[in-house]
């Protein structure tokens, strides 16, 4: 016997150590992350299944019902055989839809139904309450065994251990699991603490078993022999299901309930599905957890036998495991066993109340708050709501213990919870394997199943203490015997638990199938159904929500900057990281999505590429331990999911890629062909153009001879026979001469243009001013009386063909000279001007100018804006100018105003 | 070896083992053990259970091994 305060103090130290462990894991050091993310921790956390019910209640059940207690562990072992087919689906679905609880899972499958989530949450709450009550009961009862009462000064601890346990459980749960909001609903610190508790409870139970079997006795055979020697008939103790009329149905019912409980108890769903960080851990858990259950039950029968042998009362069988070390005067072993028992109870309460608080908050309180406007401000206090929910769940469990706890042995209370969890099975398994299963079917199933469970199991449980319920159980409601809860519809061939399971499952499954067959699901519900049922086929899908920022950027920053410091100084690494953050558009962000993290790493790689080259930068970023295994898997699956969203098999995708490659290749070939054809056409056109120019040259050249003949003979006719012709005849002959001379000028211009066209541009440095000066001198020599003022800007140097430029300037100066000749003070300037971002050469005059509306016709051959009588000319000059400029790759334009001069701009 | 791994990790084997386990721990096999005497049922359950756990160890290892070789491919 220990002083109650000492026991309390030791317990507080134990949980303080667990808290330190959880904190260390939450600190996310490399080692702690490796441990927390290991399959061992995942498998051991599943042992939250082994609560104080297992720890103390198995021995109690072994004494009263023989080997029936083994079904509670053999059932899960059998169910676990199918985990790779079932649990893997659930984990993938959890990852894809970010499922946070079993109610969330059911809701997600059935068209994200709020009502279904609320129903499932209520069912989970009601179903788990007896189980939490059971844990509180065990903690209180065993404390009173281990802690003696040395005097009035410490007796208050014994008296108040119930409320004290409740307060401590609420405190532990909040500190371990609901201290802060975690959007992923994963609590690696808490799970590691639960795994540690699992080791403690297994070690303590094995220590007790080994002590009884191999220290107090010489093995199991010796123990059995000693037990027989005490006059105990082992045949009456080691039975299949105890003294019941229907041992096999009871056995089968327990097997079935346990098989479903391992997956569908809210806390089991939480640790196995929600807390799963890697689906491969399931493969390890598939053998490690059954092995754990085998080990923790292997000494149950020896302990039970020993308890009976030493003379403990059967009604106290639940406490044999604690009382025996004390009976053998091994107080420290007893204390160790007690700590193991408290570990079993506390871990269950923590996980259950945490997941129930999530369901209560998300699926019951928040919808209520949303519906009642005055309550809306409460939404900002989500964390406090969760704390309130935790407290509520545990307090209700305590109340249930006070109300009905004394009327039940531990194991019976556990079975009520198991039967409640079984009600989720049709909805979940149907949802995983039957596409047709729909929301209405699930709603009907849960309503019918939970209602039947409550009526046939919970009401009889209350009836042990409540007179009103006793009447219903004994006589049926309103005296209708056929509706007696423990013999519904007159079924009394099975024990109450079996008949409850039979009716609830019949109603539950029947309504699920009927509802699903009779009603059609909505399109969204059908899509979800297809996705759930085909989750394994659609790829190894893990969480993919590109937009959801759940990754703590701060934790990644250190790793990324460290990677950069392998190549640059720390300050430069910081600068590079900040610039990468800015380019990725993540400035000021604390949490990022996986997509954004990948983009950030892409930017970091780009930044680093500038320093170390692409290959090294890629290698550095790839080898940086930025992604966790889970994130790496998610990223990989994200790509797989993109592939799946394309609705293509990898084979089809390859075909399409090949098709596009082929198409690109064809297009490329076509483009090449087209280019070749253009080249060929250009060559043909150039040849044709040359032929045309040659033709026009030869035609023009050959026309000159007859024209000269016409002009010459007309002149001879005037000179030799002028006296024989009258005035009209002479006028006709003069007209013939003028026309032939004009035609000769046109032919000269055409020939000039033709020659110019055939010339290749040969650029060399020239001074346009000098050429202009030479041309002007020619004009002055030709017309010495002309008063034209010429102004030429100095230094007009450029690379151009001097022969062509001379032709160009002759034509432009000729035009300016001609059109300004009538002015009193003709003036021509030549220089450069800046316009439209380019330097233009400009020849301006103050001559006749032109109307700008006809400006576009200026550079067309044979196009004239003035009559022959006003100004002589052929209309070829500016066409030649245009060709010269174009040959140089330049531009020419003109500005002018009638009677106010003209300006010709050109570039070369 | 690969055939061994494929067999143990297959869905067919899981279903077979599940049914064998259910049969092993149900009527009529259990009734035979029950009628054989006090310790037979104890031994039957523990040994049968241990065999299933041992097979689950093999299944678990085959799944992990298969997963690695799948990746290797």
Short mmCIF file of C-alpha atoms in Angstrom, two decimals, chain A residues 482-658:
data_model
loop_
_atom_site.label_atom_id
_atom_site.label_comp_id
_atom_site.label_asym_id
_atom_site.label_seq_id
_atom_site.Cartn_x
_atom_site.Cartn_y
_atom_site.Cartn_z
CA UNK A 482 -42.66 -8.63 -28.15
CA UNK A 483 -40.79 -5.34 -27.91
CA UNK A 484 -38.75 -6.26 -24.85
CA UNK A 485 -35.27 -4.80 -25.54
CA UNK A 486 -33.38 -7.96 -24.61
CA UNK A 487 -35.73 -10.27 -26.47
CA UNK A 488 -36.84 -8.18 -29.40
CA UNK A 489 -39.60 -9.74 -31.51
CA UNK A 490 -39.56 -12.66 -29.15
CA UNK A 491 -35.96 -13.63 -29.89
CA UNK A 492 -34.65 -15.27 -26.73
CA UNK A 493 -32.46 -17.93 -28.28
CA UNK A 494 -29.44 -15.66 -28.09
CA UNK A 495 -27.81 -13.71 -25.30
CA UNK A 496 -28.84 -10.00 -25.14
CA UNK A 497 -25.66 -8.77 -26.81
CA UNK A 498 -25.93 -11.23 -29.70
CA UNK A 499 -29.59 -10.49 -30.32
CA UNK A 500 -28.85 -6.76 -30.22
CA UNK A 501 -26.08 -7.20 -32.77
CA UNK A 502 -28.32 -9.41 -34.89
CA UNK A 503 -31.25 -6.99 -35.00
CA UNK A 504 -29.20 -3.82 -35.33
CA UNK A 505 -27.15 -5.28 -38.17
CA UNK A 506 -30.20 -6.69 -39.92
CA UNK A 507 -31.97 -3.34 -39.74
CA UNK A 508 -28.82 -1.33 -40.48
CA UNK A 509 -27.68 -3.34 -43.50
CA UNK A 510 -31.23 -3.85 -44.77
CA UNK A 511 -31.98 -0.13 -44.70
CA UNK A 512 -28.63 0.71 -46.28
CA UNK A 513 -29.20 -1.64 -49.20
CA UNK A 514 -32.88 -0.75 -49.58
CA UNK A 515 -32.32 3.00 -49.36
CA UNK A 516 -29.43 2.85 -51.79
CA UNK A 517 -31.40 0.74 -54.26
CA UNK A 518 -34.58 2.79 -54.07
CA UNK A 519 -33.04 6.25 -54.28
CA UNK A 520 -30.57 7.68 -56.74
CA UNK A 521 -27.52 9.58 -55.58
CA UNK A 522 -26.80 13.09 -56.87
CA UNK A 523 -24.13 13.53 -59.51
CA UNK A 524 -21.63 14.79 -56.90
CA UNK A 525 -22.41 11.86 -54.66
CA UNK A 526 -21.89 9.45 -57.55
CA UNK A 527 -18.53 11.00 -58.36
CA UNK A 528 -17.45 10.65 -54.75
CA UNK A 529 -18.73 7.08 -54.66
CA UNK A 530 -16.73 6.21 -57.77
CA UNK A 531 -13.65 7.84 -56.33
CA UNK A 532 -13.96 6.00 -53.02
CA UNK A 533 -14.60 2.62 -54.61
CA UNK A 534 -11.80 2.95 -57.15
CA UNK A 535 -9.31 4.67 -54.89
CA UNK A 536 -6.71 1.92 -55.32
CA UNK A 537 -7.06 1.78 -59.06
CA UNK A 538 -6.80 5.48 -59.66
CA UNK A 539 -3.15 5.54 -58.48
CA UNK A 540 -1.31 5.75 -55.20
CA UNK A 541 -3.14 8.86 -54.29
CA UNK A 542 -2.18 10.68 -51.18
CA UNK A 543 -3.14 14.13 -50.04
CA UNK A 544 -3.34 16.50 -52.91
CA UNK A 545 -4.86 19.85 -52.44
CA UNK A 546 -2.75 22.23 -54.31
CA UNK A 547 -4.36 25.23 -52.74
CA UNK A 548 -4.21 24.10 -49.16
CA UNK A 549 -1.32 25.62 -47.25
CA UNK A 550 -0.41 23.11 -44.58
CA UNK A 551 3.37 23.00 -44.78
CA UNK A 552 5.23 25.12 -42.31
CA UNK A 553 7.56 27.25 -44.39
CA UNK A 554 9.71 28.19 -41.40
CA UNK A 555 10.74 24.58 -40.90
CA UNK A 556 11.76 24.34 -44.58
CA UNK A 557 13.63 27.65 -44.62
CA UNK A 558 16.49 26.32 -42.50
CA UNK A 559 17.04 23.32 -44.75
CA UNK A 560 16.92 25.35 -47.95
CA UNK A 561 19.27 28.06 -46.65
CA UNK A 562 21.65 25.37 -45.36
CA UNK A 563 21.70 23.82 -48.82
CA UNK A 564 22.53 27.19 -50.34
CA UNK A 565 25.31 27.79 -47.80
CA UNK A 566 27.09 24.78 -49.28
CA UNK A 567 27.80 27.08 -52.20
CA UNK A 568 27.59 30.67 -51.02
CA UNK A 569 28.11 32.64 -47.82
CA UNK A 570 25.36 32.62 -45.25
CA UNK A 571 24.30 36.18 -45.98
CA UNK A 572 24.23 35.49 -49.72
CA UNK A 573 22.24 32.34 -49.08
CA UNK A 574 19.73 34.40 -47.13
CA UNK A 575 19.49 36.93 -49.94
CA UNK A 576 19.05 34.20 -52.54
CA UNK A 577 16.33 32.58 -50.48
CA UNK A 578 14.49 35.87 -49.99
CA UNK A 579 14.63 36.60 -53.71
CA UNK A 580 13.36 33.09 -54.47
CA UNK A 581 10.51 33.60 -52.01
CA UNK A 582 9.64 36.90 -53.69
CA UNK A 583 9.71 35.42 -57.19
CA UNK A 584 7.58 32.50 -56.07
CA UNK A 585 5.06 35.04 -54.72
CA UNK A 586 5.32 33.69 -51.19
CA UNK A 587 6.51 36.81 -49.37
CA UNK A 588 5.06 37.02 -45.89
CA UNK A 589 3.66 33.48 -46.00
CA UNK A 590 4.16 31.14 -43.06
CA UNK A 591 2.42 28.10 -44.49
CA UNK A 592 2.52 26.94 -48.05
CA UNK A 593 0.94 24.20 -50.07
CA UNK A 594 2.95 21.37 -51.54
CA UNK A 595 2.55 22.96 -54.95
CA UNK A 596 3.93 26.25 -53.70
CA UNK A 597 6.81 24.52 -51.96
CA UNK A 598 7.69 22.79 -55.22
CA UNK A 599 7.56 26.14 -57.03
CA UNK A 600 9.73 27.74 -54.37
CA UNK A 601 12.32 25.00 -54.77
CA UNK A 602 12.18 25.59 -58.52
CA UNK A 603 12.98 29.27 -57.93
CA UNK A 604 15.76 28.37 -55.49
CA UNK A 605 17.20 26.06 -58.11
CA UNK A 606 17.03 28.81 -60.72
CA UNK A 607 18.76 31.22 -58.35
CA UNK A 608 21.45 28.71 -57.52
CA UNK A 609 21.90 27.89 -61.20
CA UNK A 610 23.30 31.37 -61.67
CA UNK A 611 26.04 30.52 -59.19
CA UNK A 612 26.86 26.86 -59.78
CA UNK A 613 25.28 25.89 -63.08
CA UNK A 614 22.06 24.06 -63.85
CA UNK A 615 23.21 20.49 -63.24
CA UNK A 616 24.81 21.17 -59.87
CA UNK A 617 21.93 23.37 -58.76
CA UNK A 618 19.44 20.68 -59.69
CA UNK A 619 21.47 18.05 -57.92
CA UNK A 620 21.80 20.25 -54.81
CA UNK A 621 18.10 20.99 -54.61
CA UNK A 622 17.16 17.38 -55.25
CA UNK A 623 19.49 16.10 -52.56
CA UNK A 624 18.35 18.69 -50.02
CA UNK A 625 16.21 17.02 -47.41
CA UNK A 626 13.40 19.51 -47.85
CA UNK A 627 10.53 17.13 -48.38
CA UNK A 628 9.48 14.68 -45.73
CA UNK A 629 8.78 11.16 -46.90
CA UNK A 630 5.12 11.95 -46.74
CA UNK A 631 5.48 15.12 -48.78
CA UNK A 632 7.64 13.31 -51.29
CA UNK A 633 4.95 10.66 -51.62
CA UNK A 634 2.31 13.37 -51.93
CA UNK A 635 4.25 15.16 -54.59
CA UNK A 636 4.74 11.97 -56.50
CA UNK A 637 1.07 11.20 -56.16
CA UNK A 638 0.16 14.72 -57.16
CA UNK A 639 1.71 14.06 -60.53
CA UNK A 640 -0.01 10.71 -60.63
CA UNK A 641 -3.25 12.43 -59.79
CA UNK A 642 -2.78 14.93 -62.57
CA UNK A 643 -2.32 11.95 -64.84
CA UNK A 644 -5.45 10.38 -63.41
CA UNK A 645 -7.39 13.63 -63.84
CA UNK A 646 -6.49 13.49 -67.50
CA UNK A 647 -8.47 10.26 -67.54
CA UNK A 648 -5.65 8.55 -69.34
CA UNK A 649 -3.79 5.40 -68.64
CA UNK A 650 -0.01 5.77 -68.82
CA UNK A 651 -0.16 3.84 -72.10
CA UNK A 652 -2.68 6.27 -73.56
CA UNK A 653 -0.66 9.21 -72.34
CA UNK A 654 2.44 7.82 -74.04
CA UNK A 655 0.44 7.33 -77.23
CA UNK A 656 -0.72 10.94 -77.11
CA UNK A 657 2.74 12.22 -76.42
CA UNK A 658 4.01 10.15 -79.34
#
